[in-house]
């Protein structure tokens, strides 16, 4: 199904009716509104202006559009900030941030939490049972603009309380856990503990990790406050939040537990460019369409975060304004992205935004319509999708034979202690993920600790901290299990495990990491299966006497270790190696693979098989005989797609 | 005429007499003094030391030197800062700047404005009618060291008042103008408005633009304060200010209205290096002489800012101290720069400085004399110019057939919203300007709204915001008019015009920009007149149905549009294209062009034609027959020049 | 002799006994302990826990290990910071630094100095005469993490007092010395003077230089406070400090005067990488072993700082955690480094650390033992060295025919006023030093003003400020003396000398620098002895009429000047030129040279000659006949070494 993001407060009610009519024509079913409208709802304390919103909902109901109503808490209005300046967050350098954009609040502020409860209660009480309201979005893109980690006095107090709870009121436990004997960092009480910023040298990594956890928990709590109110006053409506791609500052699984499903905001061009720059690459061959795996990684991740259910809440529909540079998408890209989302299991794809605003910060961020209401190219592609959808029934769930374990704590561990240039958890995960996709495999992304039943192969790019219950899932699993470098390398409080890395994982793979090295751009040569592969960034020196070494570096160090069904990769693997390696493992596991051409990807959902061409050239795809093509042609045009049903499967 | 910058307070009066004698010998007529001497004039509140300055002026009078007296307001002394620390400015990060260099004041500070009035009044009353005083320079290089935009409480208050005036006391007008409905940025009163710094996300561009205007206006007001006092107490003397090259943080046209003429500070080596680095270039083939167009652009600009009249107030005379690296100039460069200034209309070229100070911040910034009073190489070149000037009468005005419209607001719009890497107004302007110069054309640089009568071609690299009165000048103009990208792209308050860009300009060129893209380093191919040109940085998607498309990109998008005498370029053109294009347009306009060799430039002033060789090789210039050579030879030596009179013209 | 750094407080006394036993086995004689243990010694004000330390010393005594006891002042505990937050330092941006790592104190804080006196007195009184205590280390790595220069109110007050003393209470002298007449910077009293940070433009260089001196002096004073207490209560024990390689923020000679000898912390891999990056180089051919000259430069420097005596207090023993990336060392490197240290005169090489801590900031910084107490590869190399040492007696002093003058003030002058990219004192010094080492020469590094008797050649890469007593040593010296660029370029208060550079040095080399230029990456060509050499970064225009020009640039400027035994190099020489040049000069001086292969170095100590192979290839070294090989073989394996005795010399 299709949706759209819309700001009735920008246009006046007279225009809303016409807009709704045109949305219906385009096949839109869901309209997200309201998430930045606090000052329009409550222009000063206690002065509410409901007219425009009442009218909007009334029109939606009349025209059969379903509303996703946003809570407006990402943008507290000026009068509120002036009443309580302590709502403003403080950055790592100690600077109080200012009103004048968005997300200018601290998640820990008690006074802001009270105000959030107040405004959400008022709005939900008013509209919670409105027939047009199908569901709710809490706030907007939690953490955007680096706002999860705040360094204000409220956060310091919250951190102290959080630590006191975690360490059961016993400061000795904290001292032990953090190793504060090092550098005389010992504390006598929880209220002595500072936030871990502005230290002359690096802060204690245990201190940082606990602070990152607290900051993540504050977001979860902040969201839960809202969820509880919505549950109470808006029965039968769903609750979701629009997450950001590639963002790891809080634990999305944990927050998502309070939601009915996940949604995410899909901007393929900017995300691809930013991802490539993070890796130091300057060329972007996918500049007008985005890299298929960078996009689908988020689809698969948020399907996991949403426990099988997700939407794209904001789908790029034309050029945007925030990337280092902003191209307009290739002709066909908007249609391609939409079908890709459905192929990966999206229930709804909701475009951002209905009409480009001619004013303020996002005036150069396009939508389906230009400011003068004329359609942009993307509009016509949406129309096409709407027509195509009439013949294709896509409600079945996505099923995968392979699962990849993605973990937020590991992202924090790597960022706290990269130990060398290029060490970045997302980069590592993407290497594993993309290799699987190059083999034509569906991939589920799952949190550590989730059930692994039914999967034929499990891939763990890295899991720095291993909990007993996670280990149990690994122990119970009898398919092939691949563990990447730095797995099990830290205890829960960021220490090297007493049994040495991989710590608890030694129970399933009896290796012992004696030393590690970060390589930067230095290249060592891995030899596996008679072939050589360059390795940079990271390598480990594993005790070679314990288990089977199935591949070595040219200089003799062990690289790949195996014990029964479990593999340990003691290095930062590159994509070409992983494709070869996973191909071999898939064969052993009875998983059928098919090497995809560069930029071409395949995804299965229910009885449908989708093939996407993210290149600027026509692709002549080899497809199985006796399939029923339901959309497109075996010769897939640039930025085109092909859908078939596998009748005989 | 020649001048020099001099600091009598550095040397003691005994040395001044000798220095003045040597200046006379060298042909110096004007001596600028006093602009940093506040602490020498008033060593503590109310304690004045006039002796040195009385004596200096007396000697000048005696020896027939004309003094340009600077107001010392760029350097408030320590006792004043200690009395009123609120004079100190605050940077964008919220840090109060410190005493210990220069420009440590906020333009908005009421207490500083009072002090400025006081000291200027005292000085001007004392010397305003002194026979040696020919004129005044206000302050020094307004805005140097990023000091136009201050983020202190005084500026916030000034901004609120400025907005209240602009929006006629009606906060609704401001909310409308800024689109504050976006992200709940609505204000209830003017005193709620913050300065646009330290926001978590980008500030509202309308907010920024108005703040940039206020900051610019504060400089204009600050200057005017001084001008009014000087006008009152120093009748018949000129008033000027020494502007900086390539600096756009305030509106020079607006400030210059209160001056008698403009002056600027010409440091070719550093300006060229800094300009090239801004463009990401690392090679500098003009490392010992500067790029001729980078220099002459400022000559032509400040001739426009000065309404036809300008000086070079500070002319580089040897190696300086502030560029990323600092070479000594090529032999001949000082002479070359001097003649180039005169060719472009300078009335006076005043060298910086007489004698290098052996102490403090600028001890590595050379002058005409070394600290030990021995002449530097540049000294001898000045001497040569002085001799050469005796035979050449250069009082006629510069006349140009082409005018380029340069606009400060457009610089602000581009910097507030570049939309992509490489988008920089000065870079764009320079491409247009340099192409015209490569064709051997004189160029006038004019503000938007000035009369276009008499020009055969008008070039507008971009004019983001188009006022009615500016449109009128375009409408009345019947020569060829070339409009660059992003022209008319914003309303006065930084919104997309309701009629879509180019907004009001649609009246003269009926195109409609539907989408834009920033390209970064991506290359698209323009085809014009059978030739291909690479285009990067910026491109626009123009509705192709409205007017004549005279060139397209290879992928089909329109690139150059024409309606009668008006052209619209929907992309960021490169130099080679512009040379070809302007050559064709000049032909159509009856303008004679001549392609100049790399590094060689020609300029006409009155009956004189000047040819400058900025290369390290001799140039054998093809010159018209029957001209009268008045200086140099047709074979122009490296860093040399040739002047002739076009008798037969 | 061998030593090790150890943290008994990390492990509990039960483990100390076993550790000490294993140390003895490994041949360890010295154990450094205690330098970060304040919170373990005094857990709150007045509450002392001596048990663990008493026991440690008792065990050491029993087992015959010598203890180097560190004063714990680098890490004031939290309770002390909470009592006196004014102890915290303030950075250049005005931000108060936070507790949570180390070095979080201001050297000027009066309250901290009192606390330091208190805790040091208590500790030294308790253990000063303990038989196990061989000596003391004050604090730890003064200045690490950019902590020498603090911008707090205490430092401002200290600076004002320091200036008042220096300028004998006469503010006019300061105004004169700093040239404050420039830009109206004049002061009326010492308490008007600010710290030189946060100025809109560059601060006055004289102001900066005096501030750098004060900051350096505060470190010296701070150290002396401790030394005096130790001398009083711990008779017969040595006092030292562990300096950092390549660190110049305070004057090590001055501080070292209060010590018995110097020690330094030798981390070859990280130092090499950081040094290469400082020079803009990205390739590191010595990535697993370090560059031999970068390492030995510090050996030779600290031998000079220690007036002939030094230790390596912390010797890298495996991969570390703080460089841009962190490789594990090549097999053999730990042995190689140890022998290199002894060859250059080290009395003790003390490894960092005994056992890697599994917690806190340095958990990825290895040691001799892993956290689980298993030996790392370096352990076995130490064992090997211990065995090898039994047959080699290395107590004789290092003797050199060449001395290089290294000066901290020159480092400050260059950093205050680089005048162009690439201008860095350490880079310049290294070029001279490395060229001498490439010729197989022993090099002494000496402070300006030390006796030059007995040396056959003196090399002064640059000496910006020349004192009379230093000039005297040069005048008395009759061997070849080579002075590099910018020598004599500044007066004591950072002015250009009245006689022009090289100022006082004109008495020994009658050149006069008329102009200088920084070249960046521009290349000029030096011609010397019939050969051409590229020159970048820096060049000077020297009056060519005064003395003998023995080499010129291709464009005619003089490059190398000679008067009798003194040379002046008016440019930034590259390594290949310096090798050729010093070879010629050595010949003239009767110094025997031998060009060493890339990565191979030779060093003489007493009767021993050491050859080190820092490459990954075997080296077949040509050695004199009739020498007695005492270790290794003429074919030196990768990362191996050869030691012989020159019987016949
Ligand atoms: Zn906070
Ligand atoms: Zn201000
Ligand atoms: Zn301090």
Coordinates of C-alpha atoms in Angstrom, one line a residue, chain A residues 107-472:
Chain A
X107 CA 15.7 13.2 26.7
X108 CA 16.5 13.3 30.4
X109 CA 14.8 16.6 31.2
X110 CA 12.2 15.9 33.9
X111 CA 10.3 19.1 33.0
X112 CA 10.3 18.2 29.4
X113 CA 9.0 14.8 30.1
X114 CA 6.1 16.3 32.0
X115 CA 5.3 18.6 29.1
X116 CA 5.5 15.7 26.7
X117 CA 3.0 13.7 28.8
X118 CA 0.8 16.8 28.9
X119 CA 0.7 17.5 25.2
X120 CA 0.5 13.9 24.1
X121 CA -2.4 13.2 26.6
X122 CA -4.3 16.2 25.3
X123 CA -3.8 15.2 21.6
X124 CA -4.5 11.5 22.1
X125 CA -7.6 12.2 24.2
X126 CA -8.9 14.4 21.5
X127 CA -8.2 12.2 18.5
X128 CA -7.4 8.8 19.8
X129 CA -10.7 7.3 18.8
X130 CA -11.3 9.4 15.7
X131 CA -12.3 7.0 12.9
X132 CA -9.8 8.6 10.5
X133 CA -6.9 7.9 12.8
X134 CA -5.3 4.5 11.9
X135 CA -2.3 4.9 14.1
X136 CA 0.4 7.0 15.7
X137 CA 4.0 7.9 15.1
X138 CA 5.9 9.0 18.2
X139 CA 8.1 12.0 17.8
X140 CA 10.3 12.0 14.6
X141 CA 13.6 10.4 13.9
X142 CA 14.9 10.0 17.4
X143 CA 18.5 11.0 17.6
X144 CA 18.8 12.9 14.3
X145 CA 21.4 15.7 14.4
X146 CA 23.4 13.8 17.1
X147 CA 20.9 14.4 19.8
X148 CA 20.9 11.1 21.7
X149 CA 23.9 11.9 23.8
X150 CA 23.5 15.0 25.8
X151 CA 25.9 16.4 28.4
X152 CA 23.6 18.5 30.6
X153 CA 23.2 18.4 34.4
X154 CA 19.9 16.6 34.0
X155 CA 21.7 13.8 32.1
X156 CA 24.4 13.7 34.7
X157 CA 21.9 13.2 37.4
X158 CA 20.0 10.6 35.3
X159 CA 23.3 8.7 34.7
X160 CA 24.1 8.6 38.4
X161 CA 20.7 7.2 39.2
X162 CA 20.9 4.7 36.4
X163 CA 24.4 3.5 37.6
X164 CA 23.1 3.3 41.1
X165 CA 20.3 1.0 40.0
X166 CA 22.6 -1.1 37.7
X167 CA 25.3 -1.5 40.4
X168 CA 22.7 -2.1 43.1
X169 CA 23.7 0.9 45.1
X170 CA 27.2 -0.6 45.6
X171 CA 29.9 1.8 44.3
X172 CA 32.5 -1.0 44.8
X173 CA 30.8 -2.9 42.1
X174 CA 31.1 0.0 39.7
X175 CA 34.7 0.5 40.6
X176 CA 35.4 -3.1 39.9
X177 CA 33.3 -3.1 36.7
X178 CA 35.0 -0.1 35.3
X179 CA 38.5 -0.9 36.6
X180 CA 38.7 2.5 38.2
X181 CA 41.9 1.4 40.1
X182 CA 43.5 2.4 36.8
X183 CA 44.6 6.0 36.8
X184 CA 43.1 6.6 40.3
X185 CA 39.6 6.9 38.9
X186 CA 38.0 5.4 41.9
X187 CA 34.7 6.8 43.1
X188 CA 33.3 6.8 46.6
X189 CA 29.7 7.3 45.7
X190 CA 27.5 7.5 42.6
X191 CA 27.0 11.2 42.9
X192 CA 30.7 11.7 42.3
X193 CA 30.4 10.4 38.7
X194 CA 30.7 12.8 35.8
X195 CA 29.6 12.5 32.3
X196 CA 32.4 11.2 30.1
X197 CA 33.2 14.3 28.1
X198 CA 35.9 16.9 28.2
X199 CA 38.5 14.7 29.7
X200 CA 42.1 15.5 28.8
X201 CA 42.8 11.9 27.7
X202 CA 40.3 9.3 26.5
X203 CA 37.6 8.5 29.1
X204 CA 37.3 5.0 30.5
X205 CA 35.6 2.8 27.9
X206 CA 33.4 1.2 30.6
X207 CA 32.3 4.6 31.7
X208 CA 31.5 5.5 28.1
X209 CA 29.7 2.3 27.4
X210 CA 27.5 2.6 30.4
X211 CA 26.8 6.2 29.4
X212 CA 25.8 5.1 25.9
X213 CA 23.5 2.6 27.4
X214 CA 21.9 5.2 29.7
X215 CA 21.5 7.6 26.8
X216 CA 19.9 4.8 24.7
X217 CA 17.6 3.9 27.6
X218 CA 16.5 7.5 28.0
X219 CA 15.3 7.5 24.5
X220 CA 13.5 4.2 25.1
X221 CA 11.9 5.6 28.3
X222 CA 11.0 8.8 26.6
X223 CA 9.2 6.9 23.8
X224 CA 7.5 4.6 26.3
X225 CA 6.0 7.6 28.1
X226 CA 4.2 8.4 24.9
X227 CA 3.3 4.9 24.0
X228 CA 1.6 4.3 27.4
X229 CA -0.6 7.4 26.9
X230 CA -1.5 6.4 23.4
X231 CA -2.4 2.8 24.4
X232 CA -4.7 4.2 27.1
X233 CA -6.6 6.7 25.0
X234 CA -6.4 5.3 21.5
X235 CA -7.4 1.7 21.6
X236 CA -7.0 -0.4 18.5
X237 CA -4.6 2.0 16.8
X238 CA -1.1 1.0 15.9
X239 CA 2.0 2.9 17.3
X240 CA 5.2 3.2 15.4
X241 CA 8.3 5.4 15.0
X242 CA 10.2 6.4 12.0
X243 CA 13.8 5.2 12.5
X244 CA 16.8 6.5 10.6
X245 CA 19.0 4.3 8.3
X246 CA 22.5 3.5 9.5
X247 CA 21.9 5.1 12.9
X248 CA 23.0 3.2 16.0
X249 CA 23.1 5.7 18.9
X250 CA 20.2 3.9 20.6
X251 CA 19.0 0.3 20.7
X252 CA 16.3 0.1 18.1
X253 CA 15.2 -3.4 19.2
X254 CA 14.7 -2.3 22.7
X255 CA 12.6 0.8 21.7
X256 CA 10.7 -1.2 19.2
X257 CA 9.4 -3.6 21.8
X258 CA 6.9 -0.9 22.7
X259 CA 5.8 -0.4 19.1
X260 CA 3.5 -2.4 16.9
X261 CA 5.9 -2.3 14.0
X262 CA 8.9 -0.4 12.8
X263 CA 9.1 2.2 10.1
X264 CA 12.2 3.9 8.5
X265 CA 13.0 6.8 6.3
X266 CA 14.5 5.7 3.0
X267 CA 16.8 8.3 1.1
X268 CA 18.9 6.1 -1.2
X269 CA 21.0 8.7 -2.8
X270 CA 22.2 10.5 0.3
X271 CA 22.6 7.3 2.3
X272 CA 24.8 5.8 -0.4
X273 CA 26.9 8.8 -0.7
X274 CA 27.4 9.2 3.1
X275 CA 28.1 5.5 3.5
X276 CA 30.8 5.6 0.7
X277 CA 32.4 8.6 2.3
X278 CA 32.5 7.0 5.7
X279 CA 34.6 4.3 4.0
X280 CA 36.8 6.9 2.4
X281 CA 35.6 6.2 -1.1
X282 CA 35.1 9.2 -3.4
X283 CA 33.5 7.5 -6.5
X284 CA 29.8 6.7 -6.4
X285 CA 28.7 4.6 -9.3
X286 CA 25.2 4.5 -8.0
X287 CA 24.8 8.3 -7.7
X288 CA 21.3 8.6 -9.2
X289 CA 19.8 5.4 -7.8
X290 CA 21.7 4.4 -4.6
X291 CA 23.4 1.1 -3.9
X292 CA 20.8 -1.7 -3.7
X293 CA 22.4 -3.3 -0.7
X294 CA 22.7 -0.1 1.3
X295 CA 18.9 0.3 0.8
X296 CA 17.8 -3.3 1.4
X297 CA 20.1 -3.6 4.5
X298 CA 17.7 -1.1 6.2
X299 CA 14.6 -2.9 4.9
X300 CA 15.9 -6.2 6.3
X301 CA 17.1 -4.6 9.5
X302 CA 13.8 -2.8 10.2
X303 CA 11.8 -5.9 9.3
X304 CA 13.8 -7.5 12.1
X305 CA 13.4 -4.5 14.4
X306 CA 9.7 -4.6 13.7
X307 CA 9.5 -8.3 14.5
X308 CA 8.5 -9.0 10.9
X309 CA 6.5 -5.9 10.2
X310 CA 7.7 -2.6 8.8
X311 CA 6.9 0.4 6.6
X312 CA 8.9 2.9 4.8
X313 CA 7.5 6.0 6.5
X314 CA 9.5 8.5 4.3
X315 CA 10.4 7.4 0.8
X316 CA 12.6 9.7 -1.2
X317 CA 10.6 10.9 -4.1
X318 CA 13.0 13.4 -5.8
X319 CA 16.2 15.3 -5.0
X320 CA 16.8 16.1 -1.4
X321 CA 18.8 18.9 0.3
X322 CA 21.0 17.4 3.0
X323 CA 23.7 15.2 1.3
X324 CA 27.1 16.5 0.4
X325 CA 25.6 17.0 -3.1
X326 CA 22.1 16.2 -4.2
X327 CA 21.3 14.8 -7.7
X328 CA 17.9 14.2 -9.0
X329 CA 17.1 10.5 -9.1
X330 CA 17.4 8.5 -12.4
X331 CA 14.2 8.1 -14.3
X332 CA 12.5 5.0 -12.8
X333 CA 14.3 5.1 -9.5
X334 CA 11.2 6.0 -7.4
X335 CA 9.3 3.1 -8.8
X336 CA 12.3 0.8 -8.3
X337 CA 12.7 1.8 -4.7
X338 CA 9.0 1.3 -4.0
X339 CA 9.0 -2.2 -5.5
X340 CA 12.2 -3.0 -3.7
X341 CA 10.6 -2.1 -0.4
X342 CA 7.6 -4.3 -1.1
X343 CA 9.9 -7.2 -2.1
X344 CA 11.7 -6.9 1.2
X345 CA 8.4 -7.0 3.1
X346 CA 7.3 -3.4 3.5
X347 CA 3.6 -3.1 4.2
X348 CA 3.3 0.5 3.2
X349 CA 5.6 2.8 1.3
X350 CA 4.9 6.4 2.3
X351 CA 6.5 9.1 0.2
X352 CA 8.2 12.2 1.6
X353 CA 6.4 14.5 1.1
X354 CA 3.2 15.4 -0.7
X355 CA 4.3 18.9 -1.6
X356 CA 7.6 20.6 -1.3
X357 CA 7.4 23.6 1.1
X358 CA 8.7 26.8 -0.5
X359 CA 9.9 28.1 2.9
X360 CA 12.2 27.3 5.8
X361 CA 14.9 24.6 6.2
X362 CA 13.7 22.0 3.8
X363 CA 12.7 24.2 0.9
X364 CA 15.1 22.4 -1.3
X365 CA 13.8 19.0 -0.3
X366 CA 11.5 17.9 -3.0
X367 CA 8.3 15.8 -2.8
X368 CA 5.7 14.4 -5.1
X369 CA 4.5 17.9 -6.0
X370 CA 6.5 21.1 -6.5
X371 CA 5.6 24.1 -4.4
X372 CA 3.3 25.2 -7.2
X373 CA 1.5 21.9 -7.0
X374 CA 2.7 20.6 -10.3
X375 CA 3.8 16.9 -10.2
X376 CA 7.4 16.1 -10.1
X377 CA 8.7 13.1 -12.1
X378 CA 8.4 10.9 -9.1
X379 CA 4.7 11.5 -9.0
X380 CA 4.2 9.7 -12.3
X381 CA 6.2 6.8 -11.1
X382 CA 4.1 6.4 -8.0
X383 CA 1.0 6.4 -10.3
X384 CA 2.6 3.6 -12.3
X385 CA 3.3 1.6 -9.1
X386 CA -0.3 2.1 -8.0
X387 CA -1.5 0.7 -11.3
X388 CA 0.9 -2.2 -11.2
X389 CA 0.0 -3.1 -7.6
X390 CA -3.6 -3.8 -8.7
X391 CA -2.5 -7.1 -10.2
X392 CA 0.0 -8.2 -7.6
X393 CA -0.9 -9.5 -4.2
X394 CA 2.0 -9.0 -1.9
X395 CA 0.9 -9.8 1.6
X396 CA 3.0 -12.9 2.3
X397 CA 5.9 -12.6 4.7
X398 CA 9.5 -12.6 3.6
X399 CA 11.3 -15.8 4.4
X400 CA 15.1 -16.3 4.5
X401 CA 17.4 -19.2 4.9
X402 CA 20.1 -17.0 6.3
X403 CA 20.1 -14.7 9.3
X404 CA 22.6 -12.0 10.1
X405 CA 22.9 -11.0 13.8
X406 CA 23.1 -7.2 14.2
X407 CA 23.8 -5.7 17.6
X408 CA 23.7 -2.2 18.8
X409 CA 26.1 -2.7 21.7
X410 CA 28.8 -4.0 19.3
X411 CA 28.4 -0.7 17.3
X412 CA 29.1 1.2 20.6
X413 CA 32.0 -1.0 21.5
X414 CA 33.6 -0.5 18.1
X415 CA 33.1 3.3 18.2
X416 CA 34.4 3.6 21.8
X417 CA 37.5 1.6 21.0
X418 CA 38.1 1.3 17.3
X419 CA 41.8 0.6 18.0
X420 CA 42.6 1.7 14.4
X421 CA 41.4 3.6 11.4
X422 CA 38.8 2.0 9.3
X423 CA 37.4 -0.1 12.2
X424 CA 33.6 0.6 12.0
X425 CA 30.9 -1.9 12.9
X426 CA 28.5 -0.8 10.1
X427 CA 31.3 -1.3 7.5
X428 CA 32.0 -4.8 8.8
X429 CA 28.3 -5.7 8.9
X430 CA 27.8 -4.4 5.4
X431 CA 30.6 -6.5 4.0
X432 CA 28.9 -9.7 5.3
X433 CA 25.4 -8.6 4.3
X434 CA 26.4 -7.5 0.8
X435 CA 28.2 -10.7 0.1
X436 CA 25.1 -12.7 0.9
X437 CA 23.0 -10.4 -1.3
X438 CA 25.5 -10.8 -4.2
X439 CA 24.8 -14.6 -3.9
X440 CA 21.1 -13.9 -4.5
X441 CA 20.1 -14.8 -0.9
X442 CA 17.3 -13.4 1.2
X443 CA 18.7 -12.3 4.5
X444 CA 16.9 -11.8 7.8
X445 CA 18.5 -9.4 10.3
X446 CA 18.0 -10.4 13.9
X447 CA 19.0 -9.3 17.3
X448 CA 21.3 -11.4 19.4
X449 CA 19.3 -13.8 21.5
X450 CA 16.5 -14.3 19.1
X451 CA 15.5 -17.8 18.0
X452 CA 17.6 -19.2 15.2
X453 CA 15.2 -22.1 14.4
X454 CA 14.7 -22.8 10.8
X455 CA 17.7 -20.9 9.4
X456 CA 20.2 -22.8 7.4
X457 CA 23.1 -20.5 8.1
X458 CA 23.8 -17.8 10.7
X459 CA 26.2 -14.9 10.1
X460 CA 27.5 -12.9 13.0
X461 CA 29.8 -10.1 11.6
X462 CA 30.8 -9.4 15.2
X463 CA 29.3 -9.7 18.6
X464 CA 31.6 -7.9 21.0
X465 CA 29.7 -8.7 24.2
X466 CA 28.1 -12.2 24.5
X467 CA 25.4 -12.8 27.0
X468 CA 24.7 -16.2 28.4
X469 CA 21.2 -16.3 26.8
X470 CA 22.7 -15.5 23.4
X471 CA 25.3 -18.2 23.8
X472 CA 22.5 -20.6 24.5

